[in-house]
Short mmCIF file of C-alpha atoms and ligand atoms in Angstrom, two decimals:
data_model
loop_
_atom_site.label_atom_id
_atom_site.label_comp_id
_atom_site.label_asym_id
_atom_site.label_seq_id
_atom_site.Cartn_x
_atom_site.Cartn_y
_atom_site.Cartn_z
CA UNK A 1 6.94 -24.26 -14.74
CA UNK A 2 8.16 -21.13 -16.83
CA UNK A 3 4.89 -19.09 -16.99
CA UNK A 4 2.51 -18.07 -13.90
CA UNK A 5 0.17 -14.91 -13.93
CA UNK A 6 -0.98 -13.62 -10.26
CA UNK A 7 -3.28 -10.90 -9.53
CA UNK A 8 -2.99 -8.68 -6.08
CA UNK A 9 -5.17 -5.99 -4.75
CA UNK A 10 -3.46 -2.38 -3.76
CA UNK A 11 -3.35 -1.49 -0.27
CA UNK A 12 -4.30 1.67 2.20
CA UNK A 13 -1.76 1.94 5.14
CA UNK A 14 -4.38 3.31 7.66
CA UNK A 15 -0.63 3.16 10.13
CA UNK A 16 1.71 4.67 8.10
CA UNK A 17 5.27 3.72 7.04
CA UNK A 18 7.55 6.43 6.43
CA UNK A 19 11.02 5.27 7.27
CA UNK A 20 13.42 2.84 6.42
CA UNK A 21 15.80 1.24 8.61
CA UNK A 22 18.07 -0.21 5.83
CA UNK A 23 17.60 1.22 2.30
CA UNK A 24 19.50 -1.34 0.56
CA UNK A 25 17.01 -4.22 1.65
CA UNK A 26 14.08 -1.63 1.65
CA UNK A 27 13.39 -2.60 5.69
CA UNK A 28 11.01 -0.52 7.21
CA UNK A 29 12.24 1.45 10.41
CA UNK A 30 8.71 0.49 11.48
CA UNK A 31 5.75 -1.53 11.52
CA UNK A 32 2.64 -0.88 9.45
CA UNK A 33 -0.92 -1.67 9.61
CA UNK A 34 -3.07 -1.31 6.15
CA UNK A 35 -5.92 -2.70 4.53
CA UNK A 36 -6.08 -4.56 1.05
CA UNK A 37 -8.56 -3.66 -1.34
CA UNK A 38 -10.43 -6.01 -4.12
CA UNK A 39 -11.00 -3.52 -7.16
CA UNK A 40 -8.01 -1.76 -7.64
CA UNK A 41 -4.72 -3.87 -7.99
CA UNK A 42 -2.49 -5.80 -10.79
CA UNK A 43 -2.38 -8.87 -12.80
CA UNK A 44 0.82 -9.94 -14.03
CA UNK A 45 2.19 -12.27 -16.41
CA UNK A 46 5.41 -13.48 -16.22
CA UNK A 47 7.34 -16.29 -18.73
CA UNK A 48 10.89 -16.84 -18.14
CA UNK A 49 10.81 -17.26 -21.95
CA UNK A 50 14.24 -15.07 -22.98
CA UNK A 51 12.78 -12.06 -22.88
CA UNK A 52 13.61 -9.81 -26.22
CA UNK A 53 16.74 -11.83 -26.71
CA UNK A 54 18.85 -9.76 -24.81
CA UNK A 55 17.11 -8.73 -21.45
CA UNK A 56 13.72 -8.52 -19.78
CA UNK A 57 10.67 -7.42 -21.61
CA UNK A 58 7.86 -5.45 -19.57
CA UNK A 59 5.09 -3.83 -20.75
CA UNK A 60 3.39 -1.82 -18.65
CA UNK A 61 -0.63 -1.17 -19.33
CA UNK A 62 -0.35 -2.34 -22.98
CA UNK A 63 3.14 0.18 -23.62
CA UNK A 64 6.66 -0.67 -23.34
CA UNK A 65 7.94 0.53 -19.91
CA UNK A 66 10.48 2.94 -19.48
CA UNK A 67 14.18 2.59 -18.73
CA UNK A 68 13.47 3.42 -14.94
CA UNK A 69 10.53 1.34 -14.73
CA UNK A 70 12.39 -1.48 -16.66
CA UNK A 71 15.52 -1.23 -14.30
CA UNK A 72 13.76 -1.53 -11.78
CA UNK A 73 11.66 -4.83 -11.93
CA UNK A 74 14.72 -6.20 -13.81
CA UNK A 75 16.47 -6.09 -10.60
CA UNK A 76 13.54 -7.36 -8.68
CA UNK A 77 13.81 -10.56 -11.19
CA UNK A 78 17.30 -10.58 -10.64
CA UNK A 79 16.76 -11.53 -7.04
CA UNK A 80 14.26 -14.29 -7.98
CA UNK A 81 16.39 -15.77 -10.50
CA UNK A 82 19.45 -16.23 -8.10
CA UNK A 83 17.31 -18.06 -5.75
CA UNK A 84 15.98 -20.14 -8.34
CA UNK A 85 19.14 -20.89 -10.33
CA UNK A 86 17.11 -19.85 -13.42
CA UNK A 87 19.42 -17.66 -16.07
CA UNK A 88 17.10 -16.87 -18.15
CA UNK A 89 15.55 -13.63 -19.03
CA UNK A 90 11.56 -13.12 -18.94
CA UNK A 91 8.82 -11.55 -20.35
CA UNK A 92 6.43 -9.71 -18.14
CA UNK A 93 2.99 -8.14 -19.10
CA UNK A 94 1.77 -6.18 -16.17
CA UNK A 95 -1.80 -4.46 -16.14
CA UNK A 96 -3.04 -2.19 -13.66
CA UNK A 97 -6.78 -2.18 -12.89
CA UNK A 98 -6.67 1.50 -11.34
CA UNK A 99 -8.06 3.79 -12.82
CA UNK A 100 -5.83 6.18 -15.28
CA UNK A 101 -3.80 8.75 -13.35
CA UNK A 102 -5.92 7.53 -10.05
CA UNK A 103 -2.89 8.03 -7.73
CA UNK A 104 -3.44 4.93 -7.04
CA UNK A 105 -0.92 2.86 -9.03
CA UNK A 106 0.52 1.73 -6.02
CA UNK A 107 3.87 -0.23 -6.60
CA UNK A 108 1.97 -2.02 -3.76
CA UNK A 109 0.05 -4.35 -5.85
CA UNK A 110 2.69 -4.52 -8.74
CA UNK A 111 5.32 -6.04 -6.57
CA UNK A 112 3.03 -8.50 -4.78
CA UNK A 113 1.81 -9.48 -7.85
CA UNK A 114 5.25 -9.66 -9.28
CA UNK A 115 7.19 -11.44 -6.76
CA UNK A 116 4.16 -14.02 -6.75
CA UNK A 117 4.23 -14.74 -10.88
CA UNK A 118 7.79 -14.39 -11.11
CA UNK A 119 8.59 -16.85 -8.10
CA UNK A 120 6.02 -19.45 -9.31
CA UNK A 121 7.25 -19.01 -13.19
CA UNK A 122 10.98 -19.72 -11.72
CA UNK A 123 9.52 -22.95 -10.01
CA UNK A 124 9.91 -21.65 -6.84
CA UNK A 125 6.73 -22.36 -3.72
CA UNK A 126 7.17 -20.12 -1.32
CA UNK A 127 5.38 -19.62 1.59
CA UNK A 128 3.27 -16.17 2.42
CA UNK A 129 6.03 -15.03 4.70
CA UNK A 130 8.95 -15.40 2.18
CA UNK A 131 6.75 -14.06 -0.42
CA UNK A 132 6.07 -10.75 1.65
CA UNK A 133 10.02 -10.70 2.61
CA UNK A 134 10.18 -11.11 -1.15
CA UNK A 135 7.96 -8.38 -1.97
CA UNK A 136 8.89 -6.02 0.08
CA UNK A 137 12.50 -6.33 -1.68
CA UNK A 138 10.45 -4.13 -4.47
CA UNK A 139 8.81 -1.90 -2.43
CA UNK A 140 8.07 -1.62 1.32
CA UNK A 141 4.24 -1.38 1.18
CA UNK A 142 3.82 -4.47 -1.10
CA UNK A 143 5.10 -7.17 1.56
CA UNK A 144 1.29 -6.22 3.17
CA UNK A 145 -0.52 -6.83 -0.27
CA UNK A 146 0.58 -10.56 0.17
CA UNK A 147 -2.39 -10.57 2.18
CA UNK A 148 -5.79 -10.08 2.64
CA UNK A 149 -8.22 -7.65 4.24
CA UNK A 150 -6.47 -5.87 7.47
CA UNK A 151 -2.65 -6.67 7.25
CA UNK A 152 0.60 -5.75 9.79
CA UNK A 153 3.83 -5.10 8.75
CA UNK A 154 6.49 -6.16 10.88
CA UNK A 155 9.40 -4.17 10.76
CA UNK A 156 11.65 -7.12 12.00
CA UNK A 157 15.04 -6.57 13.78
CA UNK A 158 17.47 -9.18 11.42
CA UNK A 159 19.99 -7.78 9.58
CA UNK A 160 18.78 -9.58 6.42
CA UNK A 161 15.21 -8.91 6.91
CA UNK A 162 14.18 -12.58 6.76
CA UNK A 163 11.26 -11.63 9.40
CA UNK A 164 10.45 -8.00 8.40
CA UNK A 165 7.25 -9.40 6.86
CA UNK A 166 3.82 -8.70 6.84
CA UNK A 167 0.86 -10.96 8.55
CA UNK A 168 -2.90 -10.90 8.35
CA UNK A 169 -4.66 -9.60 11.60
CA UNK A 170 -7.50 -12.06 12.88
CA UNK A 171 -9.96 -9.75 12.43
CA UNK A 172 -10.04 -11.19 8.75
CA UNK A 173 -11.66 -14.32 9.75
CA UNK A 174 -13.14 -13.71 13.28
CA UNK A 175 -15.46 -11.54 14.66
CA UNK A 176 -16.38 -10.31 18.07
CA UNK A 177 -18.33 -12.68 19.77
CA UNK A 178 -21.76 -13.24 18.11
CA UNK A 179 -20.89 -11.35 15.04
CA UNK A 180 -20.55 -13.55 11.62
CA UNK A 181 -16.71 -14.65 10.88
CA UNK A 182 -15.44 -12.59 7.57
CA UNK A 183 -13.88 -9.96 6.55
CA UNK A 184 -15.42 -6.29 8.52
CA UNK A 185 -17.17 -4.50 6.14
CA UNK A 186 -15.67 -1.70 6.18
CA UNK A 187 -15.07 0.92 2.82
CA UNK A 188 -12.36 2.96 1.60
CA UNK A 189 -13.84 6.03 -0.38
CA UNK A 190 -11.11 7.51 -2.77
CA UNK A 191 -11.38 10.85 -3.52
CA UNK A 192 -9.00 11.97 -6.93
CA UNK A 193 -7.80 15.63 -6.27
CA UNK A 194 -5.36 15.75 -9.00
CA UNK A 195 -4.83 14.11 -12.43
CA UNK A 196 -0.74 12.87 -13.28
CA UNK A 197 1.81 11.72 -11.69
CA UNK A 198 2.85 13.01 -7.75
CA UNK A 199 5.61 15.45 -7.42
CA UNK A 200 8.23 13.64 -5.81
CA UNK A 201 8.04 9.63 -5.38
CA UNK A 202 7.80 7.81 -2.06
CA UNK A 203 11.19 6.24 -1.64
CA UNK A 204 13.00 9.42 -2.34
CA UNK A 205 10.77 11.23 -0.33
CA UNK A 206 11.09 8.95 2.63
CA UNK A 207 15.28 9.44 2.33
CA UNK A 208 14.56 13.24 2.77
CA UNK A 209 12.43 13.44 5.51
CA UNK A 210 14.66 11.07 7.28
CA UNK A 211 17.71 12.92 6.43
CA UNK A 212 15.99 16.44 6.86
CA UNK A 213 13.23 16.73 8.73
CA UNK A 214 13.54 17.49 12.78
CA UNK A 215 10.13 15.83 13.57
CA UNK A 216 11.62 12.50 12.22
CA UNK A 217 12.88 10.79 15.18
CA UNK A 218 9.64 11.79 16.94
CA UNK A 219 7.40 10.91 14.14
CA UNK A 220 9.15 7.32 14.46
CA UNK A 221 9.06 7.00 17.98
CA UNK A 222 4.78 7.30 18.33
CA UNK A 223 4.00 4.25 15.25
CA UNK A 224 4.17 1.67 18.01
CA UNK A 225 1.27 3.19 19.71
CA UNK A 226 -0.52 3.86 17.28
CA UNK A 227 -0.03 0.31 15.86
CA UNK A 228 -1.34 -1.28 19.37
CA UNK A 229 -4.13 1.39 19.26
CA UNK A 230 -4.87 0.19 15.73
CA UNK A 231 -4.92 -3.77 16.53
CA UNK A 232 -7.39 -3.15 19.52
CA UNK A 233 -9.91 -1.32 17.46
CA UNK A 234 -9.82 -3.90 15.10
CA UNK A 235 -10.27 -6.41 17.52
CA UNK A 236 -12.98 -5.08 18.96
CA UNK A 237 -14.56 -3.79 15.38
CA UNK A 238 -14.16 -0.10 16.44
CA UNK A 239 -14.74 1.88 13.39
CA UNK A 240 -14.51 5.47 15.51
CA UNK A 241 -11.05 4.05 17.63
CA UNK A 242 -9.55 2.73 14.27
CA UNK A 243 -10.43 5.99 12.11
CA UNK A 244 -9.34 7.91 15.29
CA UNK A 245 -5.79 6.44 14.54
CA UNK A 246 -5.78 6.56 10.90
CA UNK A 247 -6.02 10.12 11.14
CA UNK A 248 -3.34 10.46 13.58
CA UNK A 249 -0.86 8.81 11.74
CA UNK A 250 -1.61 10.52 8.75
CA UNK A 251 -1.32 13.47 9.47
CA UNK A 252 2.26 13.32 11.61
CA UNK A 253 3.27 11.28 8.44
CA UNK A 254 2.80 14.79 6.55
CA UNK A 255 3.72 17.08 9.46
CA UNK A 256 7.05 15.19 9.49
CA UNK A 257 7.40 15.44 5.91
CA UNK A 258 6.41 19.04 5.43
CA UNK A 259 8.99 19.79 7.97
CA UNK A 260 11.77 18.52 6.06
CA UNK A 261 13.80 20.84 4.19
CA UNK A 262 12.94 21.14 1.56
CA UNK A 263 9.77 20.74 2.38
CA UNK A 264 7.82 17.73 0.95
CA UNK A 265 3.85 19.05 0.43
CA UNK A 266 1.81 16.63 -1.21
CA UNK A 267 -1.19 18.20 -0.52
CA UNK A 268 -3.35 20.76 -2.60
CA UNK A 269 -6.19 22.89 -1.89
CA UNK A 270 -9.04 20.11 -2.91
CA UNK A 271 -6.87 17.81 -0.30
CA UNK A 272 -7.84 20.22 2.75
CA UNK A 273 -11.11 20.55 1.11
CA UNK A 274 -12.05 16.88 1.32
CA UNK A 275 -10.90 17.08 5.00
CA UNK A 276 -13.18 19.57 6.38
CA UNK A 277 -15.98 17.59 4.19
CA UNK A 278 -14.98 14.86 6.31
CA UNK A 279 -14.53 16.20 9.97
CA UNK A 280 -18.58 18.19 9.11
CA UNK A 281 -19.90 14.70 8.40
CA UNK A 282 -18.66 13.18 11.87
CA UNK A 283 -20.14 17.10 12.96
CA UNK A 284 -23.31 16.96 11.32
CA UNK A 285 -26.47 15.45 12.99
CA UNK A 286 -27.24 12.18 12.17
CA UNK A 287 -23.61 12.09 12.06
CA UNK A 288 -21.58 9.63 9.74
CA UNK A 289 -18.47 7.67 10.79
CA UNK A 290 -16.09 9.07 8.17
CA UNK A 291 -12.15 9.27 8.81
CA UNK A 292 -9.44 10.18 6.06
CA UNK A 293 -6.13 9.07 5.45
CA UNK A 294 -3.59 10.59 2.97
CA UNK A 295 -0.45 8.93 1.34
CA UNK A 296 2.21 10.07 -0.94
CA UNK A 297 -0.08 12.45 -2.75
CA UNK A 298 -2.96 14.60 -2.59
CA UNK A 299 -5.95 11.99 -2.66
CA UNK A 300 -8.15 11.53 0.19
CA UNK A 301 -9.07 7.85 0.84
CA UNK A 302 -11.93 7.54 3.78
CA UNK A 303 -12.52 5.05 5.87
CA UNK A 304 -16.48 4.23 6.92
CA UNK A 305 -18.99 1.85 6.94
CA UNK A 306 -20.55 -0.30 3.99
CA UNK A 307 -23.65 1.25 4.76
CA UNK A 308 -22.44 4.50 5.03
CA UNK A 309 -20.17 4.72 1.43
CA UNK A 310 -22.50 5.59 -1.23
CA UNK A 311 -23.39 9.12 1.19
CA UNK A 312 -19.30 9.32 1.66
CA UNK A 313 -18.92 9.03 -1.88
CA UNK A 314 -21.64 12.06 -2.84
CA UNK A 315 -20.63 14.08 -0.42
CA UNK A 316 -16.71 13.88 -1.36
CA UNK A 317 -18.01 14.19 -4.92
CA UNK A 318 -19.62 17.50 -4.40
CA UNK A 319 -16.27 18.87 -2.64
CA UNK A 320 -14.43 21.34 -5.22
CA UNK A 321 -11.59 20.25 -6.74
CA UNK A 322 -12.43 16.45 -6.36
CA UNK A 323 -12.21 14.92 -9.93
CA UNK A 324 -14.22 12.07 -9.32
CA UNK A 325 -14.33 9.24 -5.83
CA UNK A 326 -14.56 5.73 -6.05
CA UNK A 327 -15.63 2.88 -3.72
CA UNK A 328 -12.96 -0.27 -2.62
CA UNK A 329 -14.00 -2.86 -0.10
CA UNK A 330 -11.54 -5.48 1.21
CA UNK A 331 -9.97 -7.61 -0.79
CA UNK A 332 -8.19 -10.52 -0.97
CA UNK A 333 -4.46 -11.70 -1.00
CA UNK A 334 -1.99 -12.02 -4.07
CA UNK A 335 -3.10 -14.94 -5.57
CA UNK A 336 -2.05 -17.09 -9.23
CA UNK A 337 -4.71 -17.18 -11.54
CA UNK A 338 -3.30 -19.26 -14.15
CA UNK A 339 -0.05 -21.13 -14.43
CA UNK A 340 1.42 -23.26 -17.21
C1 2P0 B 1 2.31 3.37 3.34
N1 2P0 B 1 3.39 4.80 1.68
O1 2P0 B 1 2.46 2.88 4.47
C2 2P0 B 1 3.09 4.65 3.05
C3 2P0 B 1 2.32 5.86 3.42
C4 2P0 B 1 2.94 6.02 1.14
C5 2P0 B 1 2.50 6.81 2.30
O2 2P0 B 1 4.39 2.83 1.55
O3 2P0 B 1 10.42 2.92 -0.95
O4 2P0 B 1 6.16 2.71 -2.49
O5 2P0 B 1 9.15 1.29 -2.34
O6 2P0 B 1 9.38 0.95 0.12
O7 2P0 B 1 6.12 1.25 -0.43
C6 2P0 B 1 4.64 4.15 -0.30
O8 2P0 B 1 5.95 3.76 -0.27
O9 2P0 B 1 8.02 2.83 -0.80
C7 2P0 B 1 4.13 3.88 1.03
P1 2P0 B 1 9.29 1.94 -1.00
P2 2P0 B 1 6.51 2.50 -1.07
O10 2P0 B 1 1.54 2.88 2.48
#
């Protein structure tokens, strides 16, 4: 086989992972607990077909990537083609089905989606695990997008990060007893606070607060808690515990960061904004079960209820400096959608 094309959905970390414990194999210095989503992701093509004759080909949402960009998955494909014993270079066509200038072209879903096309176009079957161990080679976050619905990141303890890999949680196919088996219907309600690319990127960003910031070592030492608090709620389908968390580790994620030196703010005024919208819906009476979560940016993404998302959504729309929201519900794993 020499061409596969795989679609995966981005995720939202609602634990965080801020931290690496070896940069050179991208291992986390901790777990991570996050949720897939089923609207926003990427499909990718890959065809180890030669490429442009002299190297890999990508194009990135219908334009030719840039060098950084190109590096970048070129040494990704590097990786698979040594473990195939395939020499030959490839062709990739990678869409994202995010929104323009979202914030939410994750290199989550690219790198699931990659290491899934380009392992199957090499003629390689790997299992879920090795493709998350894969993944995450690209990019921390996109071992979890492997997966489906709620997802935990292990950070493993093996030097050569064969088991820091992610794994879906059992709430994805069981229920408390009595409740129907599927996915929890929960919703994550995005709301866009800027237009353009974020000021400083994740990986760099993660260096520096580790390097910099005095809150580091303590910021590391609480994500084990908050990953057994996280589990439980889920288990027991405990919107309030689980947002209760989210929260948490969101917000020590940016404490620690905006204590490094220099600072790292990703946050603008629109960002605290959407908060206080938030914390006055859980105020107001009838209240609504809303709880944010921030990454590497100034977006708010909130976690509620199905039921609950469309009133989320207008009330996060009517927040100034909120661009626009949009509504993702759980999604599925990385999956191959057509193969030749
Ligand atoms: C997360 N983020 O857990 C955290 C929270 C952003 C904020 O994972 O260096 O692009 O490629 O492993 O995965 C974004 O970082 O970083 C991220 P690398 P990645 O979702």
């Amino acid at each position: 086989m020499t061409v596969a094309t795989a679609v995966a959905g981005t995720n939202i970390a609602l634990v965080k992972y801020w931290g690496k414990r070896d940069e050179a194999l991208n291992l986390p210095a901790t777990g991570s607990l996050s949720l897939t989503l089923d609207r926003l992701g990427t499909r990718t093509r890959v065809a180890f077909d030669g490429g442009d004759g002299g190297g890999d080909l990508l194009t990135l949402n219908g334009a030719r990537a840039d060098e950084k960009t190109s590096r970048r998955v070129s040494a990704f494909l590097d990786r698979v083609r040594a473990r195939a014993g395939v020499d030959t270079r490839a062709t990739v066509v990678t869409d994202n089905s995010v929104p323009t200038a979202s914030g939410l072209a994750s290199s989550a879903s690219g790198f699931a989606a990659l290491a899934l096309a380009a392992s199957r176009a090499a003629g390689l079957d790997l299992p879920p695990n090795e493709l998350s161990a894969l993944a995450r080679l690209g990019s921390g976050s996109a071992a979890r997008s492997i997966f489906g619905g709620f997802v935990e990141m292990a950070p493993g303890t093996r030097a050569d990060g064969t088991d820091a890999t992610a794994h879906p949680l059992a709430a994805n196919v069981q229920g408390p007893p009595g409740a129907p088996p599927g996915v929890w219907e929960v919703r994550l309600v995005v709301a866009i606070t800027a237009a353009g690319e974020k000021a400083i990127g994740s990986t760099a960003a993660m260096t520096h607060t580790a390097r910099t910031s005095p809150f580091y070592q303590a910021w590391i030492a609480g994500v084990d808690a908050d990953l057994a608090a996280a589990r439980a709620a889920i288990d027991r389908r405990d919107l309030a515990a689980l947002g209760a968390v989210a929260e948490r580790s969101a917000l020590r994620m940016h404490a620690t960061a905006l204590a490094a030196d220099p600072a790292i703010v990703y946050w603008n005024p629109a960002t605290l904004a959407a908060i206080a919208r938030v914390r006055a819906l859980r105020d107001a009476s009838p209240a609504t079960q809303a709880f944010f979560t921030i990454d590497a940016g100034p977006h708010v993404k909130v976690l509620c209820a199905a039921e609950d998302a469309d009133r989320v959504a207008a009330a996060l729309a009517g927040v100034p400096g909120v661009l626009r929201t949009l509504v993702a519900a759980p999604g599925p794993g990385a999956r191959i959608v057509e193969a030749a």
